[in-house]
PDB file of C-alpha atoms in Angstrom:
ATOM      1  CA  UNK H 174      91.211  66.556 129.161  1.00  0.00           C
ATOM      2  CA  UNK H 175      94.876  67.441 129.077  1.00  0.00           C
ATOM      3  CA  UNK H 176      95.992  70.387 131.197  1.00  0.00           C
ATOM      4  CA  UNK H 177      98.650  72.936 130.330  1.00  0.00           C
ATOM      5  CA  UNK H 178      99.750  75.427 132.948  1.00  0.00           C
ATOM      6  CA  UNK H 179     101.699  78.638 132.497  1.00  0.00           C
ATOM      7  CA  UNK H 180     103.558  80.723 135.031  1.00  0.00           C
ATOM      8  CA  UNK H 181     103.566  83.569 135.774  1.00  0.00           C
ATOM      9  CA  UNK H 182     100.129  84.720 134.667  1.00  0.00           C
ATOM     10  CA  UNK H 183     101.322  88.300 134.614  1.00  0.00           C
ATOM     11  CA  UNK H 184     104.637  90.046 135.032  1.00  0.00           C
ATOM     12  CA  UNK H 185     105.841  93.622 134.997  1.00  0.00           C
ATOM     13  CA  UNK H 186     109.494  94.327 134.386  1.00  0.00           C
ATOM     14  CA  UNK H 187     111.823  97.177 133.623  1.00  0.00           C
ATOM     15  CA  UNK H 188     113.177  97.765 130.151  1.00  0.00           C
ATOM     16  CA  UNK H 189     116.417  95.885 129.572  1.00  0.00           C
ATOM     17  CA  UNK H 190     115.720  93.036 131.965  1.00  0.00           C
ATOM     18  CA  UNK H 191     114.940  89.421 131.072  1.00  0.00           C
ATOM     19  CA  UNK H 192     111.768  87.545 131.879  1.00  0.00           C
ATOM     20  CA  UNK H 193     111.208  83.782 131.935  1.00  0.00           C
ATOM     21  CA  UNK H 194     107.816  82.186 131.325  1.00  0.00           C
ATOM     22  CA  UNK H 195     107.192  78.522 132.064  1.00  0.00           C
ATOM     23  CA  UNK H 196     104.808  76.199 130.292  1.00  0.00           C
ATOM     24  CA  UNK H 197     104.033  72.819 131.815  1.00  0.00           C
ATOM     25  CA  UNK H 198     101.936  69.912 130.656  1.00  0.00           C
ATOM     26  CA  UNK H 199     100.507  68.619 133.920  1.00  0.00           C
ATOM     27  CA  UNK H 200      99.037  65.238 133.029  1.00  0.00           C
ATOM     28  CA  UNK H 201     100.635  64.294 129.748  1.00  0.00           C
ATOM     29  CA  UNK H 202     103.962  64.360 127.979  1.00  0.00           C
ATOM     30  CA  UNK H 203     104.554  66.837 125.193  1.00  0.00           C
ATOM     31  CA  UNK H 204     107.446  66.388 122.805  1.00  0.00           C
ATOM     32  CA  UNK H 205     106.348  69.561 121.064  1.00  0.00           C
ATOM     33  CA  UNK H 206     105.017  72.790 122.502  1.00  0.00           C
ATOM     34  CA  UNK H 207     104.131  75.980 120.721  1.00  0.00           C
ATOM     35  CA  UNK H 208     104.599  79.570 121.807  1.00  0.00           C
ATOM     36  CA  UNK H 209     102.221  82.257 120.602  1.00  0.00           C
ATOM     37  CA  UNK H 210     102.106  85.989 121.078  1.00  0.00           C
ATOM     38  CA  UNK H 211      98.906  87.979 121.051  1.00  0.00           C
ATOM     39  CA  UNK H 212      98.761  91.764 120.929  1.00  0.00           C
ATOM     40  CA  UNK H 213      95.560  93.535 122.045  1.00  0.00           C
ATOM     41  CA  UNK H 214      92.626  92.910 119.733  1.00  0.00           C
ATOM     42  CA  UNK H 215      94.740  90.761 117.440  1.00  0.00           C
ATOM     43  CA  UNK H 216      95.032  87.098 116.644  1.00  0.00           C
ATOM     44  CA  UNK H 217      97.458  84.549 118.024  1.00  0.00           C
ATOM     45  CA  UNK H 218     100.722  84.605 116.117  1.00  0.00           C
ATOM     46  CA  UNK H 219     102.955  81.568 116.298  1.00  0.00           C
ATOM     47  CA  UNK H 220     106.429  82.526 117.460  1.00  0.00           C
ATOM     48  CA  UNK H 221     108.181  79.194 117.645  1.00  0.00           C
ATOM     49  CA  UNK H 222     107.870  75.464 117.999  1.00  0.00           C
ATOM     50  CA  UNK H 223     109.608  74.058 121.037  1.00  0.00           C
ATOM     51  CA  UNK H 224     111.047  70.579 120.577  1.00  0.00           C
ATOM     52  CA  UNK H 225     112.069  68.444 123.540  1.00  0.00           C
ATOM     53  CA  UNK H 226     115.780  67.789 123.517  1.00  0.00           C
ATOM     54  CA  UNK H 227     116.547  69.870 120.465  1.00  0.00           C
ATOM     55  CA  UNK H 228     116.569  73.440 119.227  1.00  0.00           C
ATOM     56  CA  UNK H 229     113.378  75.355 118.794  1.00  0.00           C
ATOM     57  CA  UNK H 230     112.090  76.228 115.365  1.00  0.00           C
ATOM     58  CA  UNK H 231     111.325  79.911 114.996  1.00  0.00           C
ATOM     59  CA  UNK H 232     108.826  81.519 112.676  1.00  0.00           C
ATOM     60  CA  UNK H 233     109.978  84.065 110.161  1.00  0.00           C
ATOM     61  CA  UNK H 234     110.621  87.432 111.737  1.00  0.00           C
ATOM     62  CA  UNK H 235     111.012  86.142 115.296  1.00  0.00           C
ATOM     63  CA  UNK H 236     114.463  86.787 116.766  1.00  0.00           C
ATOM     64  CA  UNK H 237     115.783  83.582 118.280  1.00  0.00           C
ATOM     65  CA  UNK H 238     118.400  85.412 120.328  1.00  0.00           C
ATOM     66  CA  UNK H 239     115.743  87.598 121.889  1.00  0.00           C
ATOM     67  CA  UNK H 240     113.178  84.894 122.587  1.00  0.00           C
ATOM     68  CA  UNK H 241     115.103  81.980 124.050  1.00  0.00           C
ATOM     69  CA  UNK H 242     113.231  78.716 124.219  1.00  0.00           C
ATOM     70  CA  UNK H 243     114.287  75.689 126.200  1.00  0.00           C
ATOM     71  CA  UNK H 244     112.422  72.382 126.233  1.00  0.00           C
ATOM     72  CA  UNK H 245     114.498  70.326 128.615  1.00  0.00           C
ATOM     73  CA  UNK H 246     111.865  67.762 129.581  1.00  0.00           C
ATOM     74  CA  UNK H 247     108.700  66.232 128.216  1.00  0.00           C
ATOM     75  CA  UNK H 248     106.573  68.390 130.504  1.00  0.00           C
ATOM     76  CA  UNK H 249     108.318  71.753 130.570  1.00  0.00           C
ATOM     77  CA  UNK H 250     109.147  74.427 128.034  1.00  0.00           C
ATOM     78  CA  UNK H 251     110.403  77.884 128.934  1.00  0.00           C
ATOM     79  CA  UNK H 252     110.383  81.139 127.007  1.00  0.00           C
ATOM     80  CA  UNK H 253     112.835  83.821 128.066  1.00  0.00           C
ATOM     81  CA  UNK H 254     112.365  87.310 126.728  1.00  0.00           C
ATOM     82  CA  UNK H 255     115.839  88.831 126.871  1.00  0.00           C
ATOM     83  CA  UNK H 256     116.538  92.533 127.156  1.00  0.00           C
ATOM     84  CA  UNK H 257     112.838  93.251 127.141  1.00  0.00           C
ATOM     85  CA  UNK H 258     111.548  96.520 125.706  1.00  0.00           C
ATOM     86  CA  UNK H 259     108.094  98.115 125.844  1.00  0.00           C
ATOM     87  CA  UNK H 260     107.265  96.787 122.378  1.00  0.00           C
ATOM     88  CA  UNK H 261     107.624  93.252 123.775  1.00  0.00           C
ATOM     89  CA  UNK H 262     104.636  93.877 126.020  1.00  0.00           C
ATOM     90  CA  UNK H 263     102.076  91.299 124.986  1.00  0.00           C
ATOM     91  CA  UNK H 264     100.080  88.234 125.976  1.00  0.00           C
ATOM     92  CA  UNK H 265     102.233  85.116 125.554  1.00  0.00           C
ATOM     93  CA  UNK H 266     100.451  81.763 125.337  1.00  0.00           C
ATOM     94  CA  UNK H 267     101.858  78.281 125.065  1.00  0.00           C
ATOM     95  CA  UNK H 268     100.136  75.170 123.811  1.00  0.00           C
ATOM     96  CA  UNK H 269     100.855  71.482 123.562  1.00  0.00           C
ATOM     97  CA  UNK H 270      99.322  68.467 121.910  1.00  0.00           C
ATOM     98  CA  UNK H 271      99.106  64.868 122.980  1.00  0.00           C
ATOM     99  CA  UNK H 272     102.253  63.334 121.611  1.00  0.00           C
ATOM    100  CA  UNK H 273     101.841  60.533 119.179  1.00  0.00           C
ATOM    101  CA  UNK H 274      98.073  60.709 118.912  1.00  0.00           C
ATOM    102  CA  UNK H 275      98.049  62.696 115.703  1.00  0.00           C
ATOM    103  CA  UNK H 276      94.733  64.213 116.743  1.00  0.00           C
ATOM    104  CA  UNK H 277      95.888  67.737 116.098  1.00  0.00           C
ATOM    105  CA  UNK H 278      94.072  69.055 119.152  1.00  0.00           C
ATOM    106  CA  UNK H 279      96.084  71.563 121.142  1.00  0.00           C
ATOM    107  CA  UNK H 280      95.681  72.482 124.780  1.00  0.00           C
ATOM    108  CA  UNK H 281      96.511  76.036 125.784  1.00  0.00           C
ATOM    109  CA  UNK H 282      98.073  77.441 128.901  1.00  0.00           C
ATOM    110  CA  UNK H 283      96.411  80.299 130.764  1.00  0.00           C
ATOM    111  CA  UNK H 284      98.674  82.833 129.108  1.00  0.00           C
ATOM    112  CA  UNK H 285     101.208  85.252 130.558  1.00  0.00           C
ATOM    113  CA  UNK H 286     100.704  88.965 130.259  1.00  0.00           C
ATOM    114  CA  UNK H 287     104.021  90.785 130.045  1.00  0.00           C
ATOM    115  CA  UNK H 288     104.246  94.505 130.609  1.00  0.00           C
ATOM    116  CA  UNK H 289     107.621  96.150 130.040  1.00  0.00           C
ATOM    117  CA  UNK H 290     108.002  99.606 131.539  1.00  0.00           C
TER     118      UNK H 290
ATOM    119  CA  UNK S 284     102.842  78.340 104.373  1.00  0.00           C
ATOM    120  CA  UNK S 285      99.239  78.257 105.442  1.00  0.00           C
ATOM    121  CA  UNK S 286      97.143  81.409 105.246  1.00  0.00           C
ATOM    122  CA  UNK S 287      93.806  81.571 107.060  1.00  0.00           C
ATOM    123  CA  UNK S 288      91.335  84.379 106.434  1.00  0.00           C
ATOM    124  CA  UNK S 289      88.341  84.986 108.650  1.00  0.00           C
ATOM    125  CA  UNK S 290      85.193  87.078 108.179  1.00  0.00           C
ATOM    126  CA  UNK S 291      83.574  89.099 109.520  1.00  0.00           C
ATOM    127  CA  UNK S 292      85.871  90.823 112.002  1.00  0.00           C
ATOM    128  CA  UNK S 293      82.896  91.938 114.081  1.00  0.00           C
ATOM    129  CA  UNK S 294      79.392  90.549 114.278  1.00  0.00           C
ATOM    130  CA  UNK S 295      76.402  91.647 116.308  1.00  0.00           C
ATOM    131  CA  UNK S 296      73.264  89.554 116.482  1.00  0.00           C
ATOM    132  CA  UNK S 297      70.086  89.677 118.498  1.00  0.00           C
ATOM    133  CA  UNK S 298      69.794  87.142 121.260  1.00  0.00           C
ATOM    134  CA  UNK S 299      68.130  84.029 119.922  1.00  0.00           C
ATOM    135  CA  UNK S 300      69.267  84.596 116.347  1.00  0.00           C
ATOM    136  CA  UNK S 301      71.984  82.653 114.572  1.00  0.00           C
ATOM    137  CA  UNK S 302      75.569  83.706 113.966  1.00  0.00           C
ATOM    138  CA  UNK S 303      77.802  82.514 111.150  1.00  0.00           C
ATOM    139  CA  UNK S 304      81.552  83.025 110.874  1.00  0.00           C
ATOM    140  CA  UNK S 305      83.492  81.990 107.796  1.00  0.00           C
ATOM    141  CA  UNK S 306      87.110  81.068 107.170  1.00  0.00           C
ATOM    142  CA  UNK S 307      89.165  80.140 104.156  1.00  0.00           C
ATOM    143  CA  UNK S 308      92.511  78.413 104.084  1.00  0.00           C
ATOM    144  CA  UNK S 309      95.202  78.035 101.468  1.00  0.00           C
ATOM    145  CA  UNK S 310      97.057  74.779 102.156  1.00  0.00           C
ATOM    146  CA  UNK S 311      95.281  71.803 100.658  1.00  0.00           C
ATOM    147  CA  UNK S 312      97.286  69.540 102.976  1.00  0.00           C
ATOM    148  CA  UNK S 313      95.553  70.938 106.062  1.00  0.00           C
ATOM    149  CA  UNK S 314      93.291  68.326 107.611  1.00  0.00           C
ATOM    150  CA  UNK S 315      92.278  69.675 111.001  1.00  0.00           C
ATOM    151  CA  UNK S 316      90.145  72.778 111.565  1.00  0.00           C
ATOM    152  CA  UNK S 317      89.375  73.829 115.131  1.00  0.00           C
ATOM    153  CA  UNK S 318      87.356  76.771 116.371  1.00  0.00           C
ATOM    154  CA  UNK S 319      88.280  78.579 119.556  1.00  0.00           C
ATOM    155  CA  UNK S 320      86.389  80.968 121.796  1.00  0.00           C
ATOM    156  CA  UNK S 321      88.445  83.487 123.697  1.00  0.00           C
ATOM    157  CA  UNK S 322      87.185  85.758 126.433  1.00  0.00           C
ATOM    158  CA  UNK S 323      89.102  88.869 127.349  1.00  0.00           C
ATOM    159  CA  UNK S 324      92.428  88.092 128.967  1.00  0.00           C
ATOM    160  CA  UNK S 325      91.886  84.346 128.940  1.00  0.00           C
ATOM    161  CA  UNK S 326      93.162  81.381 127.030  1.00  0.00           C
ATOM    162  CA  UNK S 327      91.452  80.175 123.859  1.00  0.00           C
ATOM    163  CA  UNK S 328      88.937  77.423 124.520  1.00  0.00           C
ATOM    164  CA  UNK S 329      88.255  74.782 121.902  1.00  0.00           C
ATOM    165  CA  UNK S 330      84.539  74.754 121.138  1.00  0.00           C
ATOM    166  CA  UNK S 331      84.374  72.445 118.133  1.00  0.00           C
ATOM    167  CA  UNK S 332      86.659  71.012 115.499  1.00  0.00           C
ATOM    168  CA  UNK S 333      86.355  69.141 112.237  1.00  0.00           C
ATOM    169  CA  UNK S 334      88.645  66.924 110.231  1.00  0.00           C
ATOM    170  CA  UNK S 335      88.966  66.787 106.486  1.00  0.00           C
ATOM    171  CA  UNK S 336      87.195  63.452 106.163  1.00  0.00           C
ATOM    172  CA  UNK S 337      83.961  64.963 107.475  1.00  0.00           C
ATOM    173  CA  UNK S 338      81.752  67.624 105.920  1.00  0.00           C
ATOM    174  CA  UNK S 339      79.771  68.696 108.947  1.00  0.00           C
ATOM    175  CA  UNK S 340      79.811  68.302 112.700  1.00  0.00           C
ATOM    176  CA  UNK S 341      77.326  69.466 115.295  1.00  0.00           C
ATOM    177  CA  UNK S 342      77.424  69.827 119.047  1.00  0.00           C
ATOM    178  CA  UNK S 343      74.184  71.185 120.513  1.00  0.00           C
ATOM    179  CA  UNK S 344      73.906  74.830 119.358  1.00  0.00           C
ATOM    180  CA  UNK S 345      77.243  74.822 117.573  1.00  0.00           C
ATOM    181  CA  UNK S 346      78.000  73.373 114.156  1.00  0.00           C
ATOM    182  CA  UNK S 347      80.901  73.506 111.742  1.00  0.00           C
ATOM    183  CA  UNK S 348      80.847  72.819 108.028  1.00  0.00           C
ATOM    184  CA  UNK S 349      83.814  72.132 105.788  1.00  0.00           C
ATOM    185  CA  UNK S 350      84.126  72.405 102.027  1.00  0.00           C
ATOM    186  CA  UNK S 351      87.489  70.921 101.100  1.00  0.00           C
ATOM    187  CA  UNK S 352      87.152  71.697  97.427  1.00  0.00           C
ATOM    188  CA  UNK S 353      86.613  75.375  98.051  1.00  0.00           C
ATOM    189  CA  UNK S 354      88.932  75.370 101.072  1.00  0.00           C
ATOM    190  CA  UNK S 355      86.512  77.039 103.408  1.00  0.00           C
ATOM    191  CA  UNK S 356      84.863  76.182 106.689  1.00  0.00           C
ATOM    192  CA  UNK S 357      82.220  77.911 108.759  1.00  0.00           C
ATOM    193  CA  UNK S 358      81.040  78.107 112.345  1.00  0.00           C
ATOM    194  CA  UNK S 359      77.319  78.264 113.013  1.00  0.00           C
ATOM    195  CA  UNK S 360      75.887  79.197 116.396  1.00  0.00           C
ATOM    196  CA  UNK S 361      72.123  78.906 116.756  1.00  0.00           C
ATOM    197  CA  UNK S 362      69.828  80.319 119.451  1.00  0.00           C
ATOM    198  CA  UNK S 363      72.554  82.689 120.566  1.00  0.00           C
ATOM    199  CA  UNK S 364      72.795  83.687 124.198  1.00  0.00           C
ATOM    200  CA  UNK S 365      74.581  86.609 125.906  1.00  0.00           C
ATOM    201  CA  UNK S 366      77.317  84.264 127.146  1.00  0.00           C
ATOM    202  CA  UNK S 367      78.213  83.543 123.523  1.00  0.00           C
ATOM    203  CA  UNK S 368      79.697  87.042 123.325  1.00  0.00           C
ATOM    204  CA  UNK S 369      83.458  86.630 122.856  1.00  0.00           C
ATOM    205  CA  UNK S 370      86.138  86.576 120.196  1.00  0.00           C
ATOM    206  CA  UNK S 371      86.122  83.500 117.994  1.00  0.00           C
ATOM    207  CA  UNK S 372      89.123  82.208 116.078  1.00  0.00           C
ATOM    208  CA  UNK S 373      89.264  79.615 113.373  1.00  0.00           C
ATOM    209  CA  UNK S 374      92.464  77.736 112.697  1.00  0.00           C
ATOM    210  CA  UNK S 375      93.953  75.247 110.296  1.00  0.00           C
ATOM    211  CA  UNK S 376      96.811  72.888 110.909  1.00  0.00           C
ATOM    212  CA  UNK S 377     100.007  72.694 108.944  1.00  0.00           C
ATOM    213  CA  UNK S 378     102.670  70.049 109.341  1.00  0.00           C
ATOM    214  CA  UNK S 379     100.806  68.106 111.976  1.00  0.00           C
ATOM    215  CA  UNK S 380     100.018  69.987 115.173  1.00  0.00           C
ATOM    216  CA  UNK S 381     101.137  73.459 114.101  1.00  0.00           C
ATOM    217  CA  UNK S 382      98.123  75.760 113.886  1.00  0.00           C
ATOM    218  CA  UNK S 383      97.640  78.935 111.883  1.00  0.00           C
ATOM    219  CA  UNK S 384      94.905  81.146 113.269  1.00  0.00           C
ATOM    220  CA  UNK S 385      92.428  83.397 111.541  1.00  0.00           C
ATOM    221  CA  UNK S 386      92.235  87.056 112.470  1.00  0.00           C
ATOM    222  CA  UNK S 387      89.307  86.600 114.817  1.00  0.00           C
ATOM    223  CA  UNK S 388      85.657  87.644 114.980  1.00  0.00           C
ATOM    224  CA  UNK S 389      84.308  89.687 117.846  1.00  0.00           C
ATOM    225  CA  UNK S 390      80.780  88.405 118.399  1.00  0.00           C
ATOM    226  CA  UNK S 391      78.361  90.517 120.406  1.00  0.00           C
ATOM    227  CA  UNK S 392      74.971  89.158 121.387  1.00  0.00           C
ATOM    228  CA  UNK S 393      72.440  91.916 121.899  1.00  0.00           C
ATOM    229  CA  UNK S 394      69.933  91.104 124.664  1.00  0.00           C
TER     230      UNK S 394
END
């Protein structure tokens, strides 16, 4: 099946710094990728839809200036958490589908656990 | 937008018994309903999915049923085993590949 890889798998940073998380589709091209956030013992909440070559679409309540998304190629999307604060500590997961197939099936990255001190 | 509700939030069953998790959705345009299993600290793993043109699908001990009229779908796990213990999420698609997830069910299999 299709493989999606995320990096880093975990990161610890100081409050006020920025952190970049990468999401790569290893064996397929993804015109669209999705970024989710998952707090402990909660469900996956969609943050934004990353579109290759254009601006990301953010869900209601998600600050686009705080969570910068760049989808510069068909295999790479990045999420940058700017001026991170302890409340941003969470598990961030990306996903991508097989472009053009219309199957609806999504493939998830391993997730990135962010801890902000 | 789509709203997906999932019940129960926790479920404990004896090993060998069956487990059933139920979800409802709100958007009649949704046509893809996957179920994911997530172990602690790991990515969600697709275990089975169903599309709106099918009422039931089975894969060994796992089955999913869909009632489009009532807008609900269910996951059935038979002959449960300890390794089935995990958190299970249902989901429904909106606008193509975008998924809305249910709140999750923590399934515990009691040996």
